[in-house]
Amino acid sequence: MGKGFYISKPVGIVSIILCAGALATIIALSVVYSEEKAKNNNQVSPTDGGTTSKPPVTTLAPSNEPWDKYRLPKNLVPDHYNLTLWPRLTPDLTTGLYIFTGESTVEFETTEETDLILIHSSKLNYTILENGHLARLTSVNSGVRVPLIKVSWLQSVTQYLVLQLDGKLMTGHRYHLYTKFTGELADDLGGFYRSEYMEDGVKKVVATTQMQPTDARKAFPCFDEPAMKAIFYITLIHDPIEIMKIKNIPVTIDNQHVQKTVFEPTEKMSTYLLAFIVSDFDFINNTIDGVWIRIFARKPAIAAGQGEYALNKTGPILKFFEKYYNSSYPLPKSDQIALPDFNAGAMENWGLITYRETALLYDKEFSSNSNKQRIATIIAHELAHMWFGNLVTLRWWNDLWLNEGFASYVEYLGAHEAEPDWNVKDLIVLGDVHRVFAVDALASSHPLSSKEEDIQKPAQISELFDAISYSKGASVLRMLSDFLTEEVFTMGLRTYLSEFAFGNAVYTDLWKHLQMAVDANGTELPDTVHNIMNTWVLQMGFPVVTIDTKTGVVSQKHFLLDPDSEVTAPSPFNYEWIVPIKWMKTGAVQSPYWLRGKSATNDAMKALGTEWVLANLNVVGYYRVNYDEENWGRLLNGLSTNHQLIPVINRAQLVDDAFNLARAKIISTVLALNTTKYLDKEREYMPWESALNNLDFFYLMFDRSEVYGPMQDYLRKQVTPLFNYYKTLTENWSKVPDGHMDQYNQVNAISLACRTGLEECQNLAKTWFKQWMDTNNNQIHPNLRSTVYCNAIAASGANEWEFAWSQFKNATIATEADKLRSALACTKQPWLLNRYLEYTLDPKMIRKQDATSTIVYIANNVIGQSLAWDFVRARWSYIFTQYGGGSFSFSNLINGVTKRFSTEFELQQLKQFKEDNAEVGFGSGTLAVDQSIERTTANIKWIAENKQNVLNWFRDETNT
Ligand SMILES: *[C@@H]1O[C@H](CO)[C@@H](O)[C@H](O)[C@H]1NC(C)=O
Ligand SMILES: *[C@@H]1O[C@H](CO)[C@@H](O)[C@H](O)[C@H]1NC(C)=O
Ligand SMILES: *[C@@H]1O[C@H](CO)[C@@H](O)[C@H](O)[C@H]1NC(C)=O
Ligand SMILES: *[C@@H]1O[C@H](CO)[C@@H](O)[C@H](O)[C@H]1NC(C)=O
Ligand SMILES: [Zn+2]
């Protein structure tokens, strides 16, 4: 999957070779549906020869029977499936359920004789066939006796259809297993599911799929493990419609005129990558070197040209990956489709990639450059999977990190190809490396790699889709590609893909191929690829490397954000890594150095006079760096006298490392604050963004205390030159800066200037917003909308708020509605905030799925903080019972409303809250309540230790 909000939930795709998905118009066929239903419910009809089975209830205690294990035995291997599915896009009149019906025949080969068939199946109801069982078994080889089915049942805990036979299936022989079944086309976002949207006042229904990781078994019985690759012959039945280039057969079933769409067989592939969709979407298309590329979306979105950007970029990105992998795109077509309210980010189904709308659709008038970057990178991420993941698939989910980490790394390479002017490759440092450092520095982190036997149940598989797999995976692969060089890295990658094409591998297979490339190229490394990478892959966390420039001693230590936390997980490598160190001295790049063991001496790293040493150039290494105090002093001096001598990414690193080393009490908070002193001369985005990310914590801790005034004065002083720089660059805000990073930093300049009370900035925001209100014509550039809306609403009263609310209610574009919804939380009027809080629990005002994030936006506002906390406390049992199910995220909610907590009084309230609601409970927020208590305790300690120093520092900096 692509990254969602950042983590994308995987969405399964059926690769349909000639058509991405069948398109069918939606016509009410209620009469036929109820007939169909009646038949399924009880009558034995002559055509299906049976009734629908009731799944036997299984309440067995855990035993050692094969059907109680979550992994399939390896004695049956699927060859191909012939699958016909018929989704009904209107509800059954009597039950109100949306359903689909299906028939499947799977051909499999026996590799070891057995009298037991286990095949995955979840939430499907089976028709009892003429033999009295849930399936029929026949032989492909003539003259072979086919054993009879003794018993058949559904084992719901482990999700199997189980068939016990009266004799053995013979080794080397092939059999056909036929089933007929019904499933619910629910709106549960898994398996074959339904998605709904309104178009011209009419409700429309889409039948679509999300198989990854373990929901193909909800659509049809299958050997649902990634290594059980097979070919899929898929036929969909739907209402009649003209479809280009695929075989369509008009048929009449139960007096109903429908149409069969028969797709070309797929390549040999994993079940989790299947996708099939029935919708009445529109598309645009082109052809690149014989590959047919289409972008599908709701008709009005296609008519408005919102698919154009994606269509423009897909061809070039596909071509880039063909070159990078030295392997031509394995399918004749590439379809991409934007689904309304898709919960994940995107899913790399082979040949039919599914996206949420904001991840694929671009609108010049409404989309910011950051919306656009997200589209380019997610497309690149999913296309990268077409080879790495789809053509060659990891054998089991424990290696998920390699699949997702790899795509999360090369998505930046693909996006760079699509938008060469953006310098987007640098942004992996902010978007992945720094982001995951925060998680991986906790005692509760975990290693990238898991043991195969530790990952069994679907829930254990789902848990693997986290920041560690995506962002740490991306970070260590980028480091690997860097120390091998891209040439050697791609050489190994190419032979790996060609050896395992249409098959499966484990992560050490990639190391083996990279080692072959290293040997062929004569690259010098301190150890094998396998041994170097094991230190990064098999133990959690990362090191802080300390360089003492007085002695040349280089040492490493496991970096923990809370130095008092205790790591219980043992590490096979004793928390030592084999660390590649690229570094420079006073601006001159030196030869790379490898650190092995706790510490070593490198005389070249001694510095004299004003010389400084800077390590981890461009932050290609997955570690933080600390220095002796003198070297820190010389680096700070370098920043304030000639900051361009230090690469821009490393300027962002110095700020981020210093603030985090200070949180971990390795250096002083004053030293961290000193890294921000040069910012009045800084014009680049990355260092500013890094500083703002770190200062956020200071805002949370101090925006209700006497530190706030001096802190605001200091930051206003620092940002004013940047604000003026953009005023000039944009000719008094009349133009958009050319550079992508400049556009981002313009947003930072305006946000921070307005936040720190720069009057000119606040007036600007108010004036633009008023123009919009007066003329009803929004001239505010999409890049600036979030921050301008927020600041204008913060600086004004009810009229502005009401105007923004009505714009929110009328917005037809998801990205615009989101920008307004967050800005509405910026008002300083307590009564408006309280009323807005009330709206969050009224689904007519705020959609259920947006309730948590809206409350958290309000809590981010210093005025809204206590209101939101009171609101959540007072309504807890109502919120918990009304919003208990579904996507309501209690842990985001609790973390969000308590993240400013830093006093004894708040700690007591929090403990009281926990006690008062012990009976109601906290559901998915249970861990978050304890984490909040722990965090609040840590904050109290941090403030006690740092407040006076910080206050003095801000005062000194603003008095001079
Ligand atoms: C599946 O369909 C294909 C194409 O029609 C056919 O060649 C094959 O024999 C069928 N296999 C089974 C198991 O029915
Ligand atoms: C499957 O059977 C169960 C139990 O009889 C029933 O509740 C459910 O609605 C059925 N599902 C479908 C899609 O028919
Ligand atoms: C698909 O592309 C062809 C060739 O460029 C064009 O004639 C056709 O109109 C396109 N179809 C759609 C729906 O965009
Ligand atoms: C897509 O490409 C066409 C042709 O180069 C160009 O005219 C159009 O502006 C592009 N659209 C977008 C949204 O980038
Ligand atoms: Zn992915």
Short mmCIF file of C-alpha atoms in Angstrom, two decimals, residues 25-35 86 88-91 93 238-240 256-258:
data_model
loop_
_atom_site.label_atom_id
_atom_site.label_comp_id
_atom_site.label_asym_id
_atom_site.label_seq_id
_atom_site.Cartn_x
_atom_site.Cartn_y
_atom_site.Cartn_z
CA THR A 25 -24.42 1.35 -14.78
CA ILE A 26 -26.55 1.07 -11.71
CA ILE A 27 -30.11 0.07 -12.29
CA ALA A 28 -32.58 -0.95 -9.68
CA LEU A 29 -33.47 -4.59 -10.13
CA SER A 30 -35.31 -5.13 -6.96
CA VAL A 31 -37.71 -7.82 -8.09
CA VAL A 32 -35.02 -10.09 -9.36
CA TYR A 33 -32.97 -9.51 -6.27
CA SER A 34 -35.68 -10.64 -3.97
CA GLU A 35 -36.19 -13.76 -6.09
CA TRP A 86 -21.99 -10.88 -9.43
CA ARG A 88 -25.75 -6.42 -6.58
CA LEU A 89 -25.65 -2.66 -6.42
CA THR A 90 -29.06 -2.28 -4.81
CA PRO A 91 -30.05 -3.73 -1.46
CA LEU A 93 -35.73 -5.69 -0.43
CA HIS A 238 -23.23 -6.64 -14.08
CA ASP A 239 -25.92 -4.52 -15.68
CA PRO A 240 -25.51 -4.09 -19.45
CA GLN A 256 -32.67 -10.73 -15.65
CA HIS A 257 -30.82 -9.24 -18.61
CA VAL A 258 -27.29 -8.76 -17.53
#
